[in-house]
Amino acid sequence: MAPKHRNAAGGTSTPARSTTPTPPSAAAAAHAPPPSAAVAAAVTSPAAALKTSSGGQTWDRIAHNVLTHYLNTTPQRTKLLDAFMAFLVAVGALQFAYCVLAGNYPFNAFLSGFSATVGQFVLTASLRIQTTDANKGDFPAVSPERAFADYVVCSLILHFFCVNFIN
Amino acid sequence: MSKSSGKVKAGQLWSKNKDELTKQLAELKTELSQLRIQKIVSSGTKLTKIHDIRKSIARVLTVINAKQRAQLRLFYKNKKYLPLDLRAKQTRAIRRRLSPEDASRVLEKTKKRQTHFPQRKFAVKPVIFCCCFLPLQLQQSFGLLPGVSAFRLQTGERQHHHPSPQATMSADPLQTLASVGKGKSTRGVLRVIILALIAGAAIASRLFSVILDPWFNFRATKYLVANGFYNFWDWFDDRTWHPLGRVTGGTLYPGLMVTSGVIYHALRALRIPVDIRNICVLLAPAFSGLTAIAAYLLTNEMTPSSSAGLLAALFMGIAPGYISRSVAGSYDNEAIAIFLLVFTFYLWIKALKQGSMLWGALCALSYGYMVASWGGYAFITCLLPLHAFVLICMGRYSTRLYVAYTTWYALGTLASMQIPFVGFLPVKTSEHMPALGIFGFLQLLAFLDYVRSAIPSRQFQTFLWVFAGATFGIGLLGLVIATSAGFIAPWSGRFYSLWDTGYAKIHIPIIASVSEHQPTAWPAFFFDLNMLIWLFPVGVYLCFQELADEHVFIVVYALFGSYFAGVMVRLMLTLTPVVCIAAAIAVSTLLDTYLSTKSPKPEETLATEGSEGKKAAKSSLKSTSKPVVGVYGLWEKSMMVGALGVYLLLFVLHCTWVTSNAYSSPSVVLASRLPDGSQHIIDDYREAYQWLRQNTREDAKIMSWWDYGYQIGGMADRPTLVDNNTWNNTHIATVGKAMSSSEEVSYPIMRQHEVDYVLVVFGGLLGYSGDDINKFLWMVRIAEGIWPDEVNERSFFTSRGEYRVDGEASETMKNSLMYKMSYYNYNNLFPPGQAVDRMRQARLPEVGPSLSTLEEAFTSENWIIRIYKVKDLDNLGRDHMSAAAFDRGHKKKKATKKKGPRALRVE
């Protein structure tokens, strides 16, 4: 449920952009980047900060390239997954911040909550990898349907463990 | 006289009765006498008749005698005794022999021995033989090997018709395909049958002798079955580790007990009434059958040749290195853990090859089960990341690796944290950090991989360097901070001891004191793995030649496993699977090379390529892609295969021998051979435990060294101070201190811990090497680790640094409780001054040690177990020394007050 809401709230303009990958919309994306790209940007920014101002230009270009590539090639469904992953990262970061700031007293609860987000994140990433057309060659045995079924089963197992562990 | 002139015929005599015979005898005798007179008087003519008459007399007498005896026999027919001369003569030896019923009479003791220790049956051998040779046979007759040319594959089982290639070519292609299918299904069935046979052999070869060994596990299982899972989880055991007790549910790996419990309840649900004891006994063999199957699956992932899988299963089934921990009745964690180890690896390879989340999840579940069963799960925890890391370093990062690894890690770590004993360890200890590190690293790689596809390579390179440098720096910084701030525990001692073999001896004597934690001796490798050990490098080499992802795994596992097996004897167990697999690959490659019957001819292969279905064409391609050189002579082939066959046979013999001799002897009962070769059972342990059970109070606390804790808890059912679960080092050190100090120091310790009896194992009389005096130095070291200023190892050696027990033993040694308990009263067994400790070949001092705070309560038949009772406080308030001295008759000298010279009292 959560990812859908998030997607609906976070970027109402996302569908429009994906259907018409034109330069203007890419420019528009620069103003309101979709969540996943935000992650990429967030990760790159500290690295970029390390570079001196001369490298600043190239970093801008790299970020720009990644962004356009993302917007141009990613299908709509995958973006949905990306949104969900971004949501998970946000939740995970929130939990971690809480743990650092307010202490980890019910450590069980923190661990299961945190690993639920991390686990769900990697599962979703796996699903995303398996369903991307570019990776078809890597997974001869896994059809998209099969990938989704696996995803559901794994998520069920994951959440069973989390609920059991949370106390 | 003429009347009796004729010779007497015996046949005529039989019909006559006794009187007639006597009459005839008399006549004959008179005739004879007359003839003799004649002979003297005149040289008569009929002198030759004397001879005839004499013979006749003899005949008559014989018949009379025979008749008489026959009558007597009739008369004595139903009497108890027969006159001596009517009995059959035979020989003296036979006459003196015991009657059958006497001979078959058995003493009660013997009877018991026969029921408890029956003659071992070696019927297992044929089964193993069958299993060993079935695969080879079948390979020959059904062409199981892929190396066999397409011609063989296609004709399948109709091979004995010897159809020429042309004939098959002319046949309907559909029919040919059908026959292939048929051949395949036959092979499938055969494979299943062979696997079942191998599993059967694996089980059968473990049934040599049965004694349920770690008693504690059995006790815990009984508790689980009786009280249910939740109570088991919260079980607080006050019968061990007195007075601390043990939170058993939180300090054990529950996998074993839960498995038995589940099997028990499942069988109950199927209305099969079965005793939990039987399940416990047979669990290890049953799981070894499963291990064989898992080895088959894992090997099948490595090589397309299914014969390799079967061989691996076979090796796994009977390799002594694994049997050592899985004979029937060895109810220990390893019993199921090795199966889980191999199976987890299989699932991992499967997940990696397919890049499937489902297989990854299954791998994680299997891993979770493994964590629940054995502390050795850390082996998987380290091996899988290592494999992933090596793959990455080889530039083989793939999305499949990402999917498989992350799924396994995310689910597996959560699964492992469900076990209370493991708890937060996966996120807190350094052993688990590599797995976490690789997990994070893979995330980065996946991200980089994505970025690389998005931007031009020039930009990507600059991006990569900065990015990688930054992450590495941040990661390292984080790790250092976390470790120094105590969020992550540093490597545990057990782990250090894996790298530095001398570490444990200095820092954690309790680990080093266990014999299976010692470094492995060279012969042990050969003893446990026999021919596999020299096939192992060949298999690894073959893996190197192909070097797909899964072969990298075998190589990594081989290196890792060999190292650890060299460090600790016990870890031979983790090496065995990979040795079996590598050796199986080697053997099957050899067989593939030498067993293919036909030398491929160019036109043949062309023809088959044209006519064959996809599969056959593929394999024919494989066989023809190599140039047509090879061994085609029948002689060379049969030589090679024959030699290999002999080796396999020897291997089977070795395994059977090792299993029956080395690994099937229960530790509780010692067996030795008498000079005449018969088996002699030394059953002192059970005798002593039985004594404890029957002669002490229900809650009498027994102090002994921890090796015997489980046995006392299980067989004698008495609370113990320490046991084989060595969770509390200090408590063990306390016992060590009590044992190694003098009585004055020990007695308060024993009083504080409410010890009622002290049990020591003494092998001096019998020459039994596993006794407490031999373990004594470890007790001293462990105690010294906690109380360095009260116990000092050096003082137990003589001034020349020798560890002696005879007259020259150091004073501390002689005063130690252990020494006194071992040799107390031992002198009385020997003539004065000749007491000898047969284990240490030492002559003991003439005057034995004396005990004042303990009294001897029980000593077993062969003096192996000696039990002492701790004396209660003295009734008169004396200390025990003086009380004992009083009893011995040394009256305490009265402190006579020196009186001054008498003085007259004035006043």
PDB file of C-alpha atoms in Angstrom, chain A residues 67-157:
ATOM      1  CA  LEU A  67      19.478  11.309 -14.679  1.00  0.00           C
ATOM      2  CA  THR A  68      18.648  11.509 -18.347  1.00  0.00           C
ATOM      3  CA  HIS A  69      19.586   7.906 -18.832  1.00  0.00           C
ATOM      4  CA  TYR A  70      17.316   6.916 -16.012  1.00  0.00           C
ATOM      5  CA  LEU A  71      14.432   8.890 -17.289  1.00  0.00           C
ATOM      6  CA  ASN A  72      14.850   7.731 -20.839  1.00  0.00           C
ATOM      7  CA  THR A  73      15.201   4.041 -20.348  1.00  0.00           C
ATOM      8  CA  THR A  74      13.209   3.119 -17.291  1.00  0.00           C
ATOM      9  CA  PRO A  75       9.727   1.747 -17.846  1.00  0.00           C
ATOM     10  CA  GLN A  76       6.844   2.878 -15.739  1.00  0.00           C
ATOM     11  CA  ARG A  77       6.575  -0.251 -13.613  1.00  0.00           C
ATOM     12  CA  THR A  78      10.213  -0.172 -12.721  1.00  0.00           C
ATOM     13  CA  LYS A  79       9.829   3.390 -11.571  1.00  0.00           C
ATOM     14  CA  LEU A  80       7.148   2.211  -9.245  1.00  0.00           C
ATOM     15  CA  LEU A  81       9.636  -0.225  -7.780  1.00  0.00           C
ATOM     16  CA  ASP A  82      12.188   2.524  -7.509  1.00  0.00           C
ATOM     17  CA  ALA A  83       9.765   4.635  -5.605  1.00  0.00           C
ATOM     18  CA  PHE A  84       9.164   1.829  -3.200  1.00  0.00           C
ATOM     19  CA  MET A  85      12.889   1.332  -2.739  1.00  0.00           C
ATOM     20  CA  ALA A  86      13.367   5.013  -2.047  1.00  0.00           C
ATOM     21  CA  PHE A  87      10.628   4.817   0.519  1.00  0.00           C
ATOM     22  CA  LEU A  88      12.372   1.879   2.165  1.00  0.00           C
ATOM     23  CA  VAL A  89      15.648   3.741   2.246  1.00  0.00           C
ATOM     24  CA  ALA A  90      13.921   6.686   3.859  1.00  0.00           C
ATOM     25  CA  VAL A  91      12.295   4.486   6.491  1.00  0.00           C
ATOM     26  CA  GLY A  92      15.534   2.671   7.138  1.00  0.00           C
ATOM     27  CA  ALA A  93      17.441   5.904   7.519  1.00  0.00           C
ATOM     28  CA  LEU A  94      14.783   7.179   9.888  1.00  0.00           C
ATOM     29  CA  GLN A  95      15.057   4.079  12.057  1.00  0.00           C
ATOM     30  CA  PHE A  96      18.798   4.277  12.065  1.00  0.00           C
ATOM     31  CA  ALA A  97      18.725   7.917  13.012  1.00  0.00           C
ATOM     32  CA  TYR A  98      16.337   7.122  15.831  1.00  0.00           C
ATOM     33  CA  CYS A  99      18.621   4.359  16.986  1.00  0.00           C
ATOM     34  CA  VAL A 100      21.617   6.649  17.012  1.00  0.00           C
ATOM     35  CA  LEU A 101      19.857   9.585  18.626  1.00  0.00           C
ATOM     36  CA  ALA A 102      17.397   7.988  21.018  1.00  0.00           C
ATOM     37  CA  GLY A 103      19.217   4.782  21.816  1.00  0.00           C
ATOM     38  CA  ASN A 104      18.574   1.265  20.749  1.00  0.00           C
ATOM     39  CA  TYR A 105      16.688   0.111  23.795  1.00  0.00           C
ATOM     40  CA  PRO A 106      14.375  -2.515  22.403  1.00  0.00           C
ATOM     41  CA  PHE A 107      17.224  -3.804  20.298  1.00  0.00           C
ATOM     42  CA  ASN A 108      15.086  -6.628  18.990  1.00  0.00           C
ATOM     43  CA  ALA A 109      12.552  -4.202  17.705  1.00  0.00           C
ATOM     44  CA  PHE A 110      15.121  -1.978  16.099  1.00  0.00           C
ATOM     45  CA  LEU A 111      16.888  -4.880  14.471  1.00  0.00           C
ATOM     46  CA  SER A 112      13.786  -6.460  13.080  1.00  0.00           C
ATOM     47  CA  GLY A 113      12.453  -3.160  11.865  1.00  0.00           C
ATOM     48  CA  PHE A 114      15.691  -2.193  10.276  1.00  0.00           C
ATOM     49  CA  SER A 115      16.326  -5.572   8.722  1.00  0.00           C
ATOM     50  CA  ALA A 116      12.775  -5.630   7.435  1.00  0.00           C
ATOM     51  CA  THR A 117      13.488  -2.472   5.464  1.00  0.00           C
ATOM     52  CA  VAL A 118      16.924  -3.616   4.354  1.00  0.00           C
ATOM     53  CA  GLY A 119      15.648  -7.056   3.420  1.00  0.00           C
ATOM     54  CA  GLN A 120      12.696  -5.668   1.577  1.00  0.00           C
ATOM     55  CA  PHE A 121      15.011  -3.267  -0.186  1.00  0.00           C
ATOM     56  CA  VAL A 122      17.329  -5.944  -1.489  1.00  0.00           C
ATOM     57  CA  LEU A 123      14.424  -8.153  -2.454  1.00  0.00           C
ATOM     58  CA  THR A 124      12.887  -5.331  -4.409  1.00  0.00           C
ATOM     59  CA  ALA A 125      16.227  -4.571  -5.968  1.00  0.00           C
ATOM     60  CA  SER A 126      16.473  -8.198  -6.986  1.00  0.00           C
ATOM     61  CA  LEU A 127      13.021  -8.076  -8.462  1.00  0.00           C
ATOM     62  CA  ARG A 128      13.954  -4.958 -10.308  1.00  0.00           C
ATOM     63  CA  ILE A 129      17.102  -6.548 -11.675  1.00  0.00           C
ATOM     64  CA  GLN A 130      15.313  -9.666 -12.747  1.00  0.00           C
ATOM     65  CA  THR A 131      12.555  -7.852 -14.540  1.00  0.00           C
ATOM     66  CA  THR A 132      14.764  -5.393 -16.383  1.00  0.00           C
ATOM     67  CA  ASP A 133      14.985  -6.206 -20.066  1.00  0.00           C
ATOM     68  CA  ALA A 134      18.689  -5.529 -20.214  1.00  0.00           C
ATOM     69  CA  ASN A 135      19.360  -8.341 -17.758  1.00  0.00           C
ATOM     70  CA  LYS A 136      17.274 -10.963 -19.542  1.00  0.00           C
ATOM     71  CA  GLY A 137      20.389 -12.820 -20.619  1.00  0.00           C
ATOM     72  CA  ASP A 138      21.518 -13.305 -17.033  1.00  0.00           C
ATOM     73  CA  PHE A 139      18.387 -15.061 -15.954  1.00  0.00           C
ATOM     74  CA  PRO A 140      17.367 -17.652 -18.493  1.00  0.00           C
ATOM     75  CA  ALA A 141      15.405 -19.569 -15.885  1.00  0.00           C
ATOM     76  CA  VAL A 142      13.526 -16.632 -14.387  1.00  0.00           C
ATOM     77  CA  SER A 143      10.549 -15.189 -16.152  1.00  0.00           C
ATOM     78  CA  PRO A 144       9.050 -11.929 -14.809  1.00  0.00           C
ATOM     79  CA  GLU A 145       6.099 -13.870 -13.393  1.00  0.00           C
ATOM     80  CA  ARG A 146       8.406 -16.277 -11.697  1.00  0.00           C
ATOM     81  CA  ALA A 147      10.420 -13.353 -10.374  1.00  0.00           C
ATOM     82  CA  PHE A 148       7.335 -11.821  -8.857  1.00  0.00           C
ATOM     83  CA  ALA A 149       6.245 -15.106  -7.309  1.00  0.00           C
ATOM     84  CA  ASP A 150       9.713 -15.528  -5.793  1.00  0.00           C
ATOM     85  CA  TYR A 151       9.516 -11.991  -4.515  1.00  0.00           C
ATOM     86  CA  VAL A 152       6.250 -12.629  -2.756  1.00  0.00           C
ATOM     87  CA  VAL A 153       7.469 -15.851  -1.175  1.00  0.00           C
ATOM     88  CA  CYS A 154      10.706 -14.290   0.012  1.00  0.00           C
ATOM     89  CA  SER A 155       8.886 -11.276   1.421  1.00  0.00           C
ATOM     90  CA  LEU A 156       6.550 -13.543   3.327  1.00  0.00           C
ATOM     91  CA  ILE A 157       9.481 -15.398   4.843  1.00  0.00           C
TER      92      ILE A 157
END
